[in-house]
Short mmCIF file of C-alpha atoms and ligand atoms in Angstrom, two decimals:
data_model
loop_
_atom_site.label_atom_id
_atom_site.label_comp_id
_atom_site.label_asym_id
_atom_site.label_seq_id
_atom_site.Cartn_x
_atom_site.Cartn_y
_atom_site.Cartn_z
CA MET Z 1 88.89 136.20 89.90
CA ALA Z 2 89.90 139.21 91.98
CA ILE Z 3 87.47 139.16 94.83
CA THR Z 4 88.96 140.05 98.18
CA ARG Z 5 87.85 138.39 101.37
CA LYS Z 6 86.01 141.51 102.43
CA ASP Z 7 84.11 141.68 99.14
CA PHE Z 8 83.28 138.08 99.54
CA LEU Z 9 81.86 138.67 102.98
CA LYS Z 10 79.85 141.61 101.71
CA LEU Z 11 78.42 139.48 98.97
CA GLY Z 12 77.40 136.96 101.55
CA LEU Z 13 77.18 133.36 100.82
CA VAL Z 14 75.54 132.30 97.63
CA ALA Z 15 74.18 128.82 97.89
CA GLY Z 16 75.77 126.75 95.22
CA GLY Z 17 77.81 129.73 94.05
CA ALA Z 18 80.61 127.56 92.87
CA GLY Z 19 82.17 130.41 90.94
CA LEU Z 20 82.83 132.53 93.99
CA ALA Z 21 84.39 130.40 96.60
CA PRO Z 22 87.58 129.16 94.98
CA SER Z 23 88.88 132.70 94.57
CA PHE Z 24 90.95 132.43 97.74
CA GLY Z 25 92.53 129.86 99.91
CA ALA Z 26 93.65 127.62 97.15
CA SER Z 27 97.23 128.68 96.66
CA ALA Z 28 98.63 125.24 97.43
CA SER Z 29 96.27 123.48 95.11
CA PRO Z 30 97.36 122.32 91.73
CA PRO Z 31 96.08 124.24 88.73
CA GLY Z 32 93.71 122.83 86.18
CA GLY Z 33 90.30 122.45 87.73
CA ARG Z 34 91.48 121.16 91.07
CA GLY Z 35 91.66 124.63 92.57
CA ASN Z 36 89.18 124.05 95.34
CA ALA Z 37 90.60 120.72 96.39
CA THR Z 38 92.15 121.80 99.68
CA THR Z 39 91.94 124.95 101.72
CA GLY Z 40 95.32 125.83 103.15
CA ASN Z 41 98.84 126.93 102.36
CA LEU Z 42 101.90 124.80 101.86
CA LEU Z 43 104.63 124.96 104.46
CA ARG Z 44 107.90 123.62 103.09
CA SER Z 45 110.36 121.54 105.06
CA VAL Z 46 113.78 123.11 105.52
CA VAL Z 47 115.52 119.73 105.74
CA ARG Z 48 115.85 117.18 102.94
CA LEU Z 49 112.96 114.78 102.85
CA PRO Z 50 113.76 111.08 102.49
CA LYS Z 51 113.16 109.00 99.39
CA PRO Z 52 109.72 107.40 99.50
CA PHE Z 53 108.92 103.73 100.12
CA ARG Z 54 112.11 102.92 102.07
CA VAL Z 55 110.68 102.30 105.53
CA SER Z 56 108.20 99.61 106.40
CA LEU Z 57 104.79 100.60 107.72
CA PRO Z 58 104.55 100.50 111.51
CA VAL Z 59 101.25 99.66 113.16
CA PRO Z 60 100.68 101.35 116.52
CA ALA Z 61 100.77 98.93 119.46
CA VAL Z 62 97.48 98.02 121.15
CA LEU Z 63 97.43 99.33 124.70
CA GLU Z 64 96.89 96.88 127.55
CA PRO Z 65 94.44 97.88 130.25
CA VAL Z 66 95.98 98.51 133.68
CA ARG Z 67 93.06 96.53 135.06
CA SER Z 68 89.72 95.09 134.05
CA ASP Z 69 86.78 94.51 136.31
CA ALA Z 70 83.21 93.41 135.83
CA ASP Z 71 82.13 96.86 134.67
CA ALA Z 72 84.97 98.31 132.69
CA ASP Z 73 88.46 98.19 131.27
CA HIS Z 74 90.76 100.78 132.81
CA TYR Z 75 93.62 102.39 130.91
CA GLU Z 76 96.26 104.93 131.76
CA ILE Z 77 97.90 107.16 129.22
CA THR Z 78 100.65 109.63 130.01
CA GLN Z 79 100.92 112.53 127.61
CA LYS Z 80 104.57 113.43 127.42
CA VAL Z 81 107.44 114.58 125.28
CA GLY Z 82 109.07 111.80 123.29
CA LYS Z 83 111.55 111.33 120.48
CA ALA Z 84 110.99 109.59 117.18
CA GLU Z 85 113.24 108.93 114.21
CA ILE Z 86 110.82 110.06 111.51
CA LEU Z 87 113.48 111.30 109.12
CA PRO Z 88 116.52 109.02 108.81
CA GLY Z 89 119.26 109.99 111.27
CA LEU Z 90 117.25 112.80 112.87
CA GLN Z 91 115.32 112.87 116.13
CA THR Z 92 111.97 114.62 116.08
CA GLU Z 93 110.50 115.82 119.33
CA VAL Z 94 106.93 114.58 119.55
CA TRP Z 95 104.22 115.36 122.07
CA GLY Z 96 102.47 112.06 122.28
CA TYR Z 97 100.19 109.77 124.19
CA GLU Z 98 102.73 107.62 126.03
CA GLY Z 99 105.26 109.83 124.23
CA SER Z 100 104.59 108.19 120.87
CA PHE Z 101 103.10 109.33 117.59
CA PRO Z 102 100.59 107.99 116.74
CA GLY Z 103 99.53 107.14 120.26
CA PRO Z 104 98.82 103.52 121.23
CA THR Z 105 95.61 102.01 119.85
CA ILE Z 106 92.83 101.29 122.29
CA GLU Z 107 90.53 98.39 121.42
CA SER Z 108 87.15 98.15 123.12
CA ARG Z 109 84.04 96.02 122.88
CA SER Z 110 80.78 97.72 122.03
CA GLY Z 111 78.70 98.21 125.19
CA ARG Z 112 81.60 97.60 127.56
CA ALA Z 113 82.78 100.73 129.36
CA THR Z 114 86.33 101.96 128.94
CA ILE Z 115 87.87 104.35 131.44
CA VAL Z 116 90.99 106.20 130.40
CA ARG Z 117 93.06 108.12 132.91
CA GLN Z 118 94.89 110.80 130.95
CA ILE Z 119 97.95 112.09 132.77
CA ASN Z 120 99.46 115.33 131.56
CA GLU Z 121 103.24 115.53 131.73
CA LEU Z 122 103.43 118.03 128.88
CA PRO Z 123 104.25 121.67 129.60
CA VAL Z 124 100.83 122.87 128.40
CA PRO Z 125 97.17 122.21 129.22
CA VAL Z 126 95.43 119.49 127.24
CA SER Z 127 91.93 118.17 126.69
CA THR Z 128 91.34 114.74 125.17
CA HIS Z 129 88.41 114.03 122.87
CA LEU Z 130 87.27 110.64 121.62
CA HIS Z 131 86.23 111.49 118.07
CA GLY Z 132 83.18 109.48 117.05
CA GLY Z 133 82.39 108.51 120.62
CA ARG Z 134 78.92 108.71 122.10
CA THR Z 135 80.24 110.07 125.34
CA PRO Z 136 78.70 111.86 128.34
CA ALA Z 137 79.49 115.57 128.12
CA SER Z 138 81.76 115.56 131.18
CA SER Z 139 84.11 113.11 129.43
CA ASP Z 140 83.85 114.48 125.91
CA GLY Z 141 87.00 116.59 126.02
CA PHE Z 142 85.37 119.98 125.88
CA PRO Z 143 87.96 122.55 124.71
CA THR Z 144 87.96 124.45 128.00
CA ASP Z 145 87.73 121.38 130.25
CA LEU Z 146 91.49 121.28 130.67
CA ILE Z 147 94.00 118.99 132.30
CA LEU Z 148 96.74 121.28 133.58
CA PRO Z 149 100.34 120.06 133.58
CA ARG Z 150 101.08 117.69 136.40
CA HIS Z 151 104.21 119.64 137.12
CA ARG Z 152 103.37 123.25 137.72
CA SER Z 153 105.13 125.53 135.27
CA SER Z 154 106.24 129.07 136.05
CA GLU Z 155 103.30 130.51 134.20
CA GLU Z 156 99.83 129.62 135.37
CA HIS Z 157 97.33 129.19 132.65
CA SER Z 158 94.39 131.45 132.80
CA PRO Z 159 91.49 131.89 130.46
CA HIS Z 160 92.60 135.49 130.03
CA ALA Z 161 95.26 134.39 127.61
CA HIS Z 162 92.68 132.87 125.32
CA HIS Z 163 90.08 133.88 122.84
CA GLY Z 164 86.52 134.35 123.93
CA ASN Z 165 85.32 136.89 126.38
CA PRO Z 166 88.18 137.54 128.82
CA ASP Z 167 85.81 138.70 131.55
CA ASN Z 168 83.89 135.52 131.42
CA LYS Z 169 85.35 132.44 133.05
CA ALA Z 170 82.11 130.57 132.70
CA GLY Z 171 82.59 127.40 130.78
CA TRP Z 172 86.19 126.80 131.89
CA SER Z 173 87.23 124.00 134.19
CA PHE Z 174 90.63 122.75 135.27
CA HIS Z 175 91.99 119.44 136.50
CA ARG Z 176 95.48 119.32 137.96
CA GLY Z 177 97.63 116.61 136.41
CA SER Z 178 95.09 114.04 135.29
CA LYS Z 179 91.50 113.32 134.45
CA ASP Z 180 89.54 110.09 134.11
CA TYR Z 181 87.48 109.91 130.94
CA PHE Z 182 84.50 107.60 131.09
CA TYR Z 183 83.40 106.02 127.80
CA PRO Z 184 80.27 103.84 127.97
CA LEU Z 185 80.75 102.95 124.26
CA GLU Z 186 77.13 102.10 123.76
CA GLN Z 187 77.59 102.24 120.04
CA ARG Z 188 78.35 99.94 117.14
CA ALA Z 189 81.75 98.72 115.99
CA ALA Z 190 83.66 101.60 114.39
CA THR Z 191 87.02 103.22 113.89
CA LEU Z 192 87.29 106.10 116.33
CA TRP Z 193 90.28 108.20 117.15
CA TYR Z 194 91.31 110.24 120.13
CA HIS Z 195 93.11 113.52 119.89
CA ASP Z 196 93.85 116.75 121.65
CA HIS Z 197 91.10 119.37 121.79
CA ARG Z 198 92.60 122.23 123.79
CA MET Z 199 90.97 125.60 123.22
CA ASP Z 200 92.90 127.64 120.62
CA PHE Z 201 95.74 125.07 120.41
CA THR Z 202 94.29 121.90 118.92
CA GLY Z 203 96.09 122.46 115.60
CA PRO Z 204 99.65 122.68 116.94
CA GLN Z 205 99.10 120.04 119.64
CA VAL Z 206 97.72 117.43 117.25
CA TYR Z 207 100.48 118.37 114.80
CA ARG Z 208 103.10 117.58 117.46
CA GLY Z 209 101.63 114.11 117.77
CA LEU Z 210 98.57 113.99 120.04
CA ALA Z 211 96.41 111.54 118.07
CA GLY Z 212 95.71 107.81 118.23
CA PHE Z 213 93.20 105.14 117.18
CA HIS Z 214 90.40 103.79 119.33
CA ILE Z 215 88.71 100.86 117.66
CA ILE Z 216 85.37 99.48 118.83
CA ARG Z 217 84.52 95.91 117.91
CA ASP Z 218 81.27 94.00 118.23
CA ASP Z 219 79.77 90.57 117.56
CA GLU Z 220 78.04 91.58 114.34
CA GLU Z 221 81.36 92.58 112.82
CA ASP Z 222 83.27 89.61 114.26
CA GLU Z 223 80.92 87.22 112.49
CA LEU Z 224 81.66 88.67 109.07
CA PRO Z 225 84.29 87.00 106.88
CA LEU Z 226 86.17 90.29 106.36
CA PRO Z 227 89.99 90.34 106.55
CA LYS Z 228 91.03 90.09 110.19
CA GLU Z 229 93.95 90.48 112.58
CA LYS Z 230 97.17 91.19 110.64
CA LYS Z 231 95.00 91.97 107.62
CA ASP Z 232 92.91 94.57 109.44
CA VAL Z 233 95.24 97.55 109.38
CA PRO Z 234 94.65 101.09 110.66
CA LEU Z 235 96.28 103.79 108.52
CA MET Z 236 96.63 107.27 109.98
CA LEU Z 237 97.39 109.73 107.20
CA CYS Z 238 98.80 113.13 108.00
CA ASP Z 239 101.03 115.72 106.42
CA ARG Z 240 103.87 117.47 108.19
CA ALA Z 241 106.70 119.88 107.42
CA PHE Z 242 110.08 119.53 109.12
CA GLY Z 243 112.38 122.22 110.50
CA GLU Z 244 116.07 122.22 111.43
CA GLY Z 245 117.18 118.98 113.01
CA GLY Z 246 113.96 117.24 112.04
CA SER Z 247 111.61 119.16 114.33
CA PHE Z 248 107.95 119.52 113.37
CA LEU Z 249 107.58 122.88 111.66
CA TYR Z 250 104.36 124.76 112.43
CA PRO Z 251 103.69 128.47 111.96
CA SER Z 252 102.41 129.27 115.47
CA LEU Z 253 102.40 132.91 116.45
CA TYR Z 254 103.74 131.82 119.87
CA PRO Z 255 105.57 128.50 119.49
CA SER Z 256 105.76 127.84 123.23
CA LEU Z 257 101.97 127.25 123.02
CA GLN Z 258 101.73 128.99 126.38
CA GLY Z 259 100.07 132.30 125.70
CA LYS Z 260 97.90 133.11 122.72
CA GLY Z 261 97.04 130.69 119.99
CA GLY Z 262 96.80 131.25 116.28
CA VAL Z 263 99.01 130.86 113.24
CA LYS Z 264 100.75 133.38 111.04
CA GLU Z 265 98.27 135.14 108.78
CA HIS Z 266 99.51 133.35 105.66
CA TYR Z 267 98.45 130.00 107.15
CA MET Z 268 95.08 130.87 108.59
CA GLU Z 269 93.38 128.92 105.83
CA GLY Z 270 95.18 125.80 107.00
CA VAL Z 271 98.66 124.35 107.38
CA LEU Z 272 99.70 121.88 104.68
CA GLY Z 273 102.96 119.95 105.07
CA ASP Z 274 105.10 118.65 102.21
CA ALA Z 275 105.68 115.19 103.72
CA ILE Z 276 102.94 112.58 103.92
CA LEU Z 277 103.16 110.30 106.94
CA VAL Z 278 101.30 107.06 107.45
CA ASN Z 279 101.24 105.87 111.07
CA GLY Z 280 103.95 108.44 111.75
CA VAL Z 281 106.37 107.39 108.99
CA PRO Z 282 106.98 109.21 105.69
CA TRP Z 283 105.73 107.31 102.62
CA PRO Z 284 106.14 103.79 104.03
CA PHE Z 285 105.81 100.51 102.20
CA MET Z 286 103.98 97.40 103.32
CA GLU Z 287 104.55 93.84 102.15
CA VAL Z 288 101.33 92.01 101.41
CA SER Z 289 100.30 88.62 100.10
CA ASN Z 290 98.02 88.25 97.10
CA THR Z 291 94.89 88.36 99.27
CA ARG Z 292 92.41 90.87 100.62
CA TYR Z 293 93.33 93.40 103.30
CA ARG Z 294 91.13 95.76 105.23
CA PHE Z 295 92.45 99.29 105.79
CA ARG Z 296 90.85 101.66 108.26
CA ILE Z 297 91.98 104.93 106.73
CA LEU Z 298 91.86 108.03 108.92
CA ASN Z 299 92.76 111.46 107.64
CA ALA Z 300 94.37 112.96 110.75
CA SER Z 301 95.83 115.92 108.85
CA ASN Z 302 95.18 119.42 110.13
CA ALA Z 303 93.87 120.74 106.82
CA ARG Z 304 94.83 118.51 103.90
CA ARG Z 305 92.27 116.68 101.78
CA TYR Z 306 93.31 113.67 99.75
CA ARG Z 307 91.84 111.84 96.82
CA LEU Z 308 93.11 108.31 97.20
CA ALA Z 309 93.79 106.13 94.17
CA LEU Z 310 95.82 103.02 93.39
CA GLU Z 311 98.51 102.88 90.74
CA PRO Z 312 98.50 100.68 88.79
CA GLU Z 313 94.84 99.84 88.94
CA ALA Z 314 94.14 96.16 88.51
CA PRO Z 315 92.44 95.50 85.16
CA ASP Z 316 89.30 93.99 86.65
CA GLY Z 317 87.01 95.84 89.01
CA LEU Z 318 87.39 99.00 91.03
CA PRO Z 319 90.40 99.39 93.33
CA PHE Z 320 88.65 100.07 96.66
CA VAL Z 321 85.69 98.28 98.18
CA GLN Z 322 84.40 100.47 100.98
CA VAL Z 323 82.95 98.52 103.90
CA GLY Z 324 82.73 101.23 106.56
CA SER Z 325 82.62 104.92 107.29
CA ASP Z 326 83.01 107.17 110.36
CA GLY Z 327 80.26 105.37 112.26
CA GLY Z 328 81.12 101.76 111.38
CA LEU Z 329 80.07 99.24 108.78
CA LEU Z 330 77.93 100.13 105.78
CA GLY Z 331 74.79 98.16 104.94
CA SER Z 332 76.53 96.78 101.88
CA PRO Z 333 79.91 97.41 100.25
CA ILE Z 334 80.50 100.28 97.81
CA PRO Z 335 83.22 100.08 95.15
CA HIS Z 336 85.24 103.21 94.37
CA ARG Z 337 87.81 104.12 91.76
CA THR Z 338 89.11 107.02 93.88
CA ILE Z 339 88.08 108.21 97.35
CA PRO Z 340 88.23 111.79 98.55
CA ILE Z 341 88.91 112.03 102.29
CA ALA Z 342 88.74 115.21 104.34
CA PRO Z 343 90.31 115.84 107.75
CA ALA Z 344 88.86 113.56 110.48
CA GLU Z 345 86.92 111.33 108.08
CA ARG Z 346 87.42 107.58 108.23
CA ILE Z 347 87.07 105.34 105.21
CA ASP Z 348 87.22 101.62 105.82
CA VAL Z 349 88.17 99.79 102.61
CA VAL Z 350 89.14 96.35 101.40
CA ILE Z 351 91.83 96.08 98.72
CA ASP Z 352 92.13 92.77 96.91
CA PHE Z 353 95.77 92.19 95.99
CA SER Z 354 94.99 88.88 94.26
CA ARG Z 355 94.30 90.94 91.18
CA TYR Z 356 98.00 91.75 90.88
CA PRO Z 357 100.78 89.34 89.95
CA VAL Z 358 103.22 88.60 92.78
CA GLY Z 359 106.06 91.09 92.46
CA THR Z 360 103.83 94.09 91.69
CA LYS Z 361 104.37 97.35 93.52
CA VAL Z 362 101.11 99.19 94.01
CA THR Z 363 101.24 102.83 95.04
CA LEU Z 364 98.55 104.53 97.08
CA LYS Z 365 98.37 107.92 95.40
CA ASN Z 366 96.89 111.25 96.39
CA ARG Z 367 95.36 112.72 93.26
CA LEU Z 368 94.99 116.11 94.94
CA GLY Z 369 98.69 116.44 95.69
CA LEU Z 370 101.65 117.53 93.63
CA GLY Z 371 105.19 116.19 93.81
CA THR Z 372 105.93 114.82 97.28
CA THR Z 373 102.30 115.03 98.34
CA SER Z 374 101.00 113.10 95.34
CA ARG Z 375 101.93 109.76 96.90
CA VAL Z 376 101.01 108.25 100.24
CA MET Z 377 102.52 104.77 100.57
CA ARG Z 378 103.23 101.61 98.59
CA PHE Z 379 102.20 97.97 98.80
CA HIS Z 380 104.58 95.24 97.66
CA VAL Z 381 102.75 92.09 96.64
CA VAL Z 382 105.46 89.66 97.73
CA ARG Z 383 103.88 86.25 98.19
CA LYS Z 384 101.04 83.89 97.46
CA GLU Z 385 98.70 82.91 100.21
CA LYS Z 386 95.38 81.13 100.52
CA GLU Z 387 92.47 83.54 100.64
CA GLU Z 388 90.43 83.25 103.81
CA SER Z 389 88.29 86.34 103.63
CA THR Z 390 85.50 87.67 101.48
CA VAL Z 391 83.43 90.83 101.37
CA PRO Z 392 79.82 89.77 101.90
CA ARG Z 393 77.08 91.64 100.07
CA ARG Z 394 75.33 92.35 103.32
CA LEU Z 395 77.52 93.85 106.00
CA SER Z 396 75.40 95.34 108.72
CA ASP Z 397 71.91 95.99 109.96
CA MET Z 398 71.13 99.58 108.99
CA SER Z 399 67.49 99.70 110.04
CA ALA Z 400 68.03 102.62 112.46
CA PHE Z 401 69.82 104.47 109.70
CA GLN Z 402 67.10 103.81 107.16
CA ALA Z 403 64.43 104.86 109.62
CA LEU Z 404 66.03 108.29 109.88
CA GLY Z 405 63.86 110.18 107.41
CA GLU Z 406 63.18 113.85 106.74
CA SER Z 407 59.60 113.46 107.87
CA ASN Z 408 60.85 112.74 111.41
CA ALA Z 409 62.68 116.04 111.66
CA ARG Z 410 61.24 118.70 113.96
CA PHE Z 411 63.62 121.47 112.90
CA THR Z 412 65.89 122.49 110.10
CA ARG Z 413 68.77 124.61 111.36
CA LYS Z 414 71.10 126.51 109.09
CA PHE Z 415 74.77 127.19 109.71
CA ARG Z 416 77.08 129.23 107.53
CA PHE Z 417 80.77 128.36 107.83
CA THR Z 418 82.64 131.43 106.59
CA GLN Z 419 85.44 133.80 107.29
CA ALA Z 420 84.49 136.81 109.40
CA ALA Z 421 86.06 139.84 111.04
CA HIS Z 422 86.51 139.81 114.82
CA ASN Z 423 88.25 142.63 116.75
CA GLY Z 424 89.92 143.76 113.54
CA HIS Z 425 91.20 140.27 112.68
CA GLU Z 426 90.09 137.81 110.08
CA VAL Z 427 88.88 134.68 111.80
CA TRP Z 428 86.56 131.77 111.01
CA ALA Z 429 83.00 131.80 112.22
CA ILE Z 430 79.70 129.94 112.21
CA ASN Z 431 76.75 132.19 111.36
CA ASN Z 432 79.16 135.09 111.83
CA LYS Z 433 79.74 134.18 115.47
CA VAL Z 434 83.11 133.13 116.80
CA PHE Z 435 83.39 130.41 119.41
CA ASP Z 436 82.47 131.33 122.94
CA PRO Z 437 82.72 128.35 125.30
CA SER Z 438 79.85 129.61 127.43
CA ARG Z 439 77.35 130.44 124.68
CA ILE Z 440 74.80 127.78 123.74
CA ASN Z 441 73.99 128.21 120.07
CA VAL Z 442 71.36 125.51 119.70
CA ARG Z 443 69.32 123.29 121.99
CA PRO Z 444 68.14 120.07 120.39
CA LYS Z 445 65.82 117.98 122.54
CA LEU Z 446 67.02 114.58 123.71
CA GLY Z 447 65.63 111.98 121.34
CA SER Z 448 64.53 114.47 118.71
CA THR Z 449 65.49 114.41 115.06
CA GLU Z 450 66.77 117.51 113.30
CA ILE Z 451 68.08 118.49 109.90
CA TRP Z 452 71.20 120.62 109.96
CA GLU Z 453 72.25 122.51 106.89
CA PHE Z 454 75.87 123.57 106.42
CA ALA Z 455 76.84 126.21 103.87
CA THR Z 456 80.42 127.18 103.12
CA ASP Z 457 82.70 129.72 101.49
CA VAL Z 458 85.84 127.57 101.18
CA HIS Z 459 86.21 123.91 102.03
CA HIS Z 460 85.15 123.03 105.60
CA PRO Z 461 84.94 119.49 107.01
CA VAL Z 462 82.13 119.85 109.54
CA HIS Z 463 82.11 117.62 112.62
CA LEU Z 464 79.47 117.08 115.30
CA HIS Z 465 80.37 115.63 118.66
CA LEU Z 466 77.99 113.01 120.09
CA ALA Z 467 75.48 112.92 117.21
CA HIS Z 468 76.09 110.62 114.29
CA PHE Z 469 74.26 111.64 111.16
CA LYS Z 470 73.17 110.71 107.66
CA VAL Z 471 74.10 112.95 104.73
CA LEU Z 472 70.91 113.85 102.88
CA SER Z 473 72.04 116.05 100.02
CA ARG Z 474 74.69 118.29 98.50
CA ASN Z 475 73.39 121.40 96.79
CA GLY Z 476 70.04 119.70 96.56
CA ARG Z 477 71.51 116.72 94.76
CA ARG Z 478 72.51 113.27 95.88
CA PRO Z 479 75.39 112.95 98.32
CA LEU Z 480 78.77 111.61 97.19
CA PRO Z 481 79.32 107.85 97.21
CA LYS Z 482 81.73 108.24 100.14
CA ASP Z 483 79.04 110.02 102.21
CA ALA Z 484 77.28 106.68 102.70
CA GLY Z 485 76.55 105.25 106.13
CA TRP Z 486 76.77 106.77 109.58
CA LYS Z 487 78.94 109.88 109.58
CA ASP Z 488 80.29 112.26 112.20
CA THR Z 489 82.24 114.49 109.83
CA VAL Z 490 81.08 115.71 106.45
CA ASP Z 491 83.36 117.06 103.76
CA VAL Z 492 81.57 120.27 102.77
CA LEU Z 493 83.07 121.54 99.52
CA PRO Z 494 83.49 125.21 98.61
CA GLY Z 495 80.25 127.03 98.02
CA GLN Z 496 78.15 124.01 98.92
CA VAL Z 497 75.08 123.50 101.01
CA VAL Z 498 75.08 120.09 102.65
CA ARG Z 499 72.09 118.79 104.58
CA VAL Z 500 72.44 116.12 107.26
CA ILE Z 501 69.93 114.51 109.57
CA SER Z 502 70.56 113.27 113.08
CA ARG Z 503 68.77 111.99 116.11
CA PHE Z 504 70.13 113.67 119.23
CA ASP Z 505 70.10 110.79 121.64
CA GLY Z 506 72.50 109.37 124.15
CA TYR Z 507 73.15 112.11 126.67
CA ARG Z 508 72.03 115.53 127.70
CA GLY Z 509 74.65 118.22 128.01
CA LYS Z 510 76.88 120.64 126.22
CA TYR Z 511 78.83 119.55 123.14
CA VAL Z 512 80.72 121.32 120.39
CA PHE Z 513 80.42 121.16 116.66
CA HIS Z 514 83.08 122.68 114.49
CA CYS Z 515 85.13 122.71 111.36
CA HIS Z 516 87.79 119.99 111.55
CA ASN Z 517 90.32 121.99 109.59
CA LEU Z 518 92.25 122.48 112.83
CA GLU Z 519 93.45 125.96 111.95
CA HIS Z 520 89.85 127.00 111.33
CA GLU Z 521 88.78 125.34 114.57
CA ASP Z 522 91.48 127.13 116.58
CA MET Z 523 90.56 130.37 114.89
CA MET Z 524 87.13 130.01 116.35
CA MET Z 525 85.00 128.11 113.82
CA MET Z 526 83.23 126.23 116.58
CA ALA Z 527 79.92 126.44 118.43
CA ASN Z 528 78.01 124.67 121.19
CA PHE Z 529 74.84 122.71 121.20
CA ARG Z 530 73.17 121.58 124.38
CA VAL Z 531 71.05 118.47 124.30
CA VAL Z 532 68.15 119.29 126.63
CU1 LIG M 1 88.01 115.27 116.05
CU2 LIG M 1 85.95 118.09 118.04
O1 LIG M 1 87.02 116.69 117.07
CU1 LIG M 2 84.51 114.57 117.81
CU1 LIG M 3 86.94 125.16 107.97
#
């Protein structure tokens, strides 16, 4: 269909107009009905990629607190340049928390405060966001609440170099060298992650390595007979392309990440790499016994969507039993044959390897990928072991979730996530407005319940800070099976209208909501709400 972007904008957004949206932004998607699977363009590595399933899966180390007192656990993380052998024989420069990619995992108890001192030894400003955290606004990692490099660089960073209104410094704040983030963590057990959130540069800075897990545990979850310890494994999925010498390849307009942000025009719909990394390693393998394992799967890719599947499937039953989502455990488990996962979503699943004979190699596939991106990792069922876990039919108390009904909602607010023109450039916008850090777009009242409606042109994974929500409907129909439970990111498909409901409680203050395709986010598909 030959509709240009401009025509598309003129036509406006047609709710449920499935025929319109896939006409652009799908060049990396395989043909044959999967055209709207991912929005983005493929960037190819210039070095040879390794053979898959040769390297064993690493699990990021759990960070020790520097001290614990009666009120909180205190951590220190230094963001710095590091080296990693991601491709055999080559050293990749990473920008990582503690210099590693992924960063170290933080483990916290629900209701016990965690304080993280982030120290910036990188050459650029950073802001650190705890994704999925119910966090006071001052510690939420607002995009313009920046930690400047500890060591002053020749160029000082001013808001003038950024998007937004250059005459308006309102909404910017700067910390020299470090900032203490205060996380009360008054929330249930869940798989959170922390990542960079610097205005205009989140895409390239996460791509260079600034992402890690933060897992919250609680008593309710501990009492369940789910797989534990070595069998409770976080998996961070992301795609990357590699340049000369094994460097991360990213199409920044200004690769120093010092001046203006943005990517080359061809990649504005999203950067897709041709290598799939799990916990920072390309297509790893993991040896397992013939028992159940729990995998906390996070899609930390900038733009890539996956549809996860197992190959071979065991003859009996569905491959994945989902036990949790973005906001923690489900009320009861949900079996899936395949699971679509958009950027920033978390899917917590149990896989039962007892259904395979010892010796079987089971591949985790990506049904939305082609060639190198069609596979993710592999499990080798190498030994027998006594089963100690089960998946109970009742997982968690969801009474607060069930109580969240449409009749409680005071407002329905509508947001259109589309491409738009801004100063003669194509950018991404919400209700035709580009991000301005000082503009408050909506003001939900503390404790009030609202329905938010997201409509799209192409695919946009929509994320709200602070407020966890329930997905009510997609194009007026039932949500997808994977939309179940508490969510903070919803995978809005092309030409869809998705309705979610949330109670805005926790804290007053200014928070962002945005598309979690990081190229869209950097190209201004973000807005503020202030809880009043
Ligand atoms: Cu995962 Cu505003 O971010
Ligand atoms: Cu977030
Ligand atoms: Cu988007």
